[in-house]
XYZ file of C-alpha atoms in Angstrom:
185
model
C 11.072 3.672 52.618
C 13.996 0.928 51.374
C 15.308 0.395 48.534
C 14.121 -3.007 48.395
C 10.725 -2.104 49.298
C 9.977 0.286 46.723
C 10.885 -2.263 43.869
C 8.372 -4.504 45.155
C 6.257 -1.556 45.337
C 6.689 -1.305 41.993
C 6.609 -4.540 40.961
C 3.593 -5.172 42.458
C 2.156 -1.857 40.301
C 3.200 -3.140 37.140
C 0.790 -6.426 37.091
C -2.435 -3.840 37.683
C -4.474 -4.542 34.515
C -6.521 -0.916 35.603
C -5.843 2.323 35.749
C -8.096 2.874 39.194
C -5.640 0.773 41.085
C -2.986 2.646 42.938
C -0.407 1.794 45.270
C 0.344 4.340 48.292
C 2.403 5.525 50.764
C 2.482 7.914 53.809
C 5.793 9.001 55.261
C 6.021 9.873 58.328
C 4.100 13.417 59.522
C 2.392 12.467 56.324
C -1.050 11.101 57.528
C 0.927 7.612 58.284
C -0.935 6.028 60.776
C 1.608 3.868 62.502
C 5.775 3.611 62.184
C 6.410 1.297 60.341
C 6.505 0.626 56.345
C 3.457 -1.058 54.620
C 1.794 0.410 51.113
C -2.013 0.742 51.001
C -3.549 -0.705 48.022
C -6.121 1.702 46.662
C -9.427 1.070 44.370
C -10.890 4.156 43.345
C -13.113 4.044 39.942
C -12.275 6.929 38.107
C -8.884 9.318 37.313
C -8.227 11.643 40.565
C -7.632 15.309 40.498
C -3.988 14.720 41.639
C -4.126 12.284 37.986
C -5.521 15.099 35.742
C -3.434 17.652 36.826
C -1.438 18.890 34.600
C 2.184 18.170 34.724
C 5.373 20.276 33.101
C 8.419 18.236 31.556
C 11.314 19.507 34.266
C 14.474 17.201 33.935
C 15.543 14.160 33.430
C 17.237 11.548 35.992
C 18.874 9.281 33.841
C 16.794 8.240 31.565
C 13.486 8.809 33.899
C 11.395 11.885 33.144
C 11.030 14.167 36.425
C 7.765 16.323 35.703
C 6.636 19.271 37.842
C 2.666 19.668 38.720
C 1.155 23.082 37.568
C -2.147 23.073 38.507
C -2.737 21.094 42.058
C -3.294 22.678 45.156
C -0.373 20.971 46.586
C 3.466 20.773 45.227
C 3.776 17.615 43.128
C 6.100 15.911 41.033
C 5.236 13.020 38.131
C 8.290 10.559 37.602
C 7.663 8.574 34.334
C 9.623 5.846 33.634
C 11.141 5.919 29.463
C 13.008 2.915 29.595
C 13.220 -0.759 30.667
C 15.352 -0.134 33.544
C 13.313 -1.122 36.120
C 16.512 -0.436 38.865
C 17.359 2.783 37.066
C 13.246 3.495 37.393
C 13.989 2.492 41.416
C 16.898 4.983 41.806
C 15.593 8.005 40.287
C 12.347 7.737 42.403
C 14.832 7.123 45.296
C 17.569 9.880 45.297
C 14.287 11.993 45.355
C 12.475 10.437 48.395
C 15.659 10.562 49.947
C 16.092 14.359 49.682
C 12.639 14.538 51.242
C 14.233 13.162 54.327
C 17.301 14.522 54.253
C 15.597 17.924 53.966
C 13.006 16.931 56.293
C 9.199 17.218 53.795
C 7.025 15.110 54.459
C 5.900 13.112 51.425
C 2.796 10.757 50.188
C 3.831 8.155 47.033
C 1.246 6.888 44.503
C 2.314 3.934 42.370
C 0.808 3.621 39.429
C 2.947 1.473 36.738
C 3.753 3.828 34.090
C 4.461 6.285 36.271
C 4.706 7.768 40.408
C 3.800 11.080 41.829
C 5.176 12.304 45.155
C 2.650 14.849 46.864
C 5.347 17.060 49.028
C 3.974 18.636 52.022
C 3.884 20.096 55.635
C 4.294 17.912 58.438
C 0.529 16.467 59.642
C -1.467 18.954 60.602
C -5.843 16.920 60.317
C -8.974 18.997 59.712
C -10.945 18.223 62.345
C -12.276 14.194 61.733
C -9.889 14.495 58.756
C -6.437 12.140 58.363
C -4.872 13.387 55.581
C -3.097 11.195 53.156
C -2.812 10.229 49.982
C -6.234 9.956 49.284
C -6.660 13.765 50.170
C -3.791 15.007 48.812
C -4.513 13.508 45.789
C -8.364 14.548 45.496
C -10.360 12.364 46.962
C -11.336 13.601 50.402
C -12.246 10.997 53.083
C -14.500 11.935 55.649
C -16.159 9.918 58.444
C -17.910 11.773 60.234
C -21.600 12.491 59.070
C -21.227 15.857 60.733
C -18.047 17.313 59.611
C -18.846 15.934 56.121
C -22.838 18.184 56.156
C -20.795 21.332 57.855
C -17.161 21.540 56.363
C -16.745 23.699 53.175
C -14.669 24.001 50.197
C -13.320 27.221 51.579
C -12.378 26.074 54.969
C -10.405 22.908 53.233
C -8.469 25.334 50.497
C -7.475 27.636 53.524
C -6.049 24.409 55.173
C -4.329 23.157 52.040
C -2.788 26.835 51.440
C -2.034 27.203 55.370
C -1.325 23.077 56.818
C -0.691 21.100 53.405
C 1.024 23.170 50.499
C 4.792 23.342 51.121
C 5.073 27.064 52.040
C 6.936 29.597 48.712
C 10.235 29.376 50.808
C 10.439 25.426 51.347
C 9.445 24.409 48.040
C 11.940 26.834 46.243
C 14.598 25.262 48.638
C 13.543 21.612 48.061
C 12.935 22.090 43.874
C 17.067 23.871 43.870
C 17.319 20.686 45.674
C 15.344 18.415 43.265
C 17.503 19.670 40.158
C 20.623 18.538 41.424
C 19.728 15.000 42.029
C 21.591 12.438 39.660
C 22.428 8.937 39.668
C 25.588 7.136 40.157
């Protein structure tokens, strides 16, 4: 992800007229299907569990509010644009993404007009026939194989998330400490 590409994605999302439209990005090792920068446009006709989860105010980066997810199976932050400066908003998001790259933490990003979710995760380890990218970490599990759909249990999914998607506690604490030091220059 580059700052120019992020600004383009944010500009596109500002034109969305429905809360059910999203723009998403999977980093490498986070469900990216190919090794080149691309967004995915996504319409789902209701709010996703990630969008309904509780987020608590934590800190600001410039004038951008950073909220921590408290009720989602994976670690996530929500960045909220609180000023009219699109450049500052993009710089704050890019600072978080650059931290992910520096710490080698894969991520999925979901962009909506006034906020961006960044989901931090372990390197990609799919469930059988289920690629875990941005829809899945947001709470919309896409299963293309009917047999897998009918035979995979909620407990199997929960265990897979805990073991192979959610960051280990020590990695999360290290990342959270680093997030607390981000400043805009």
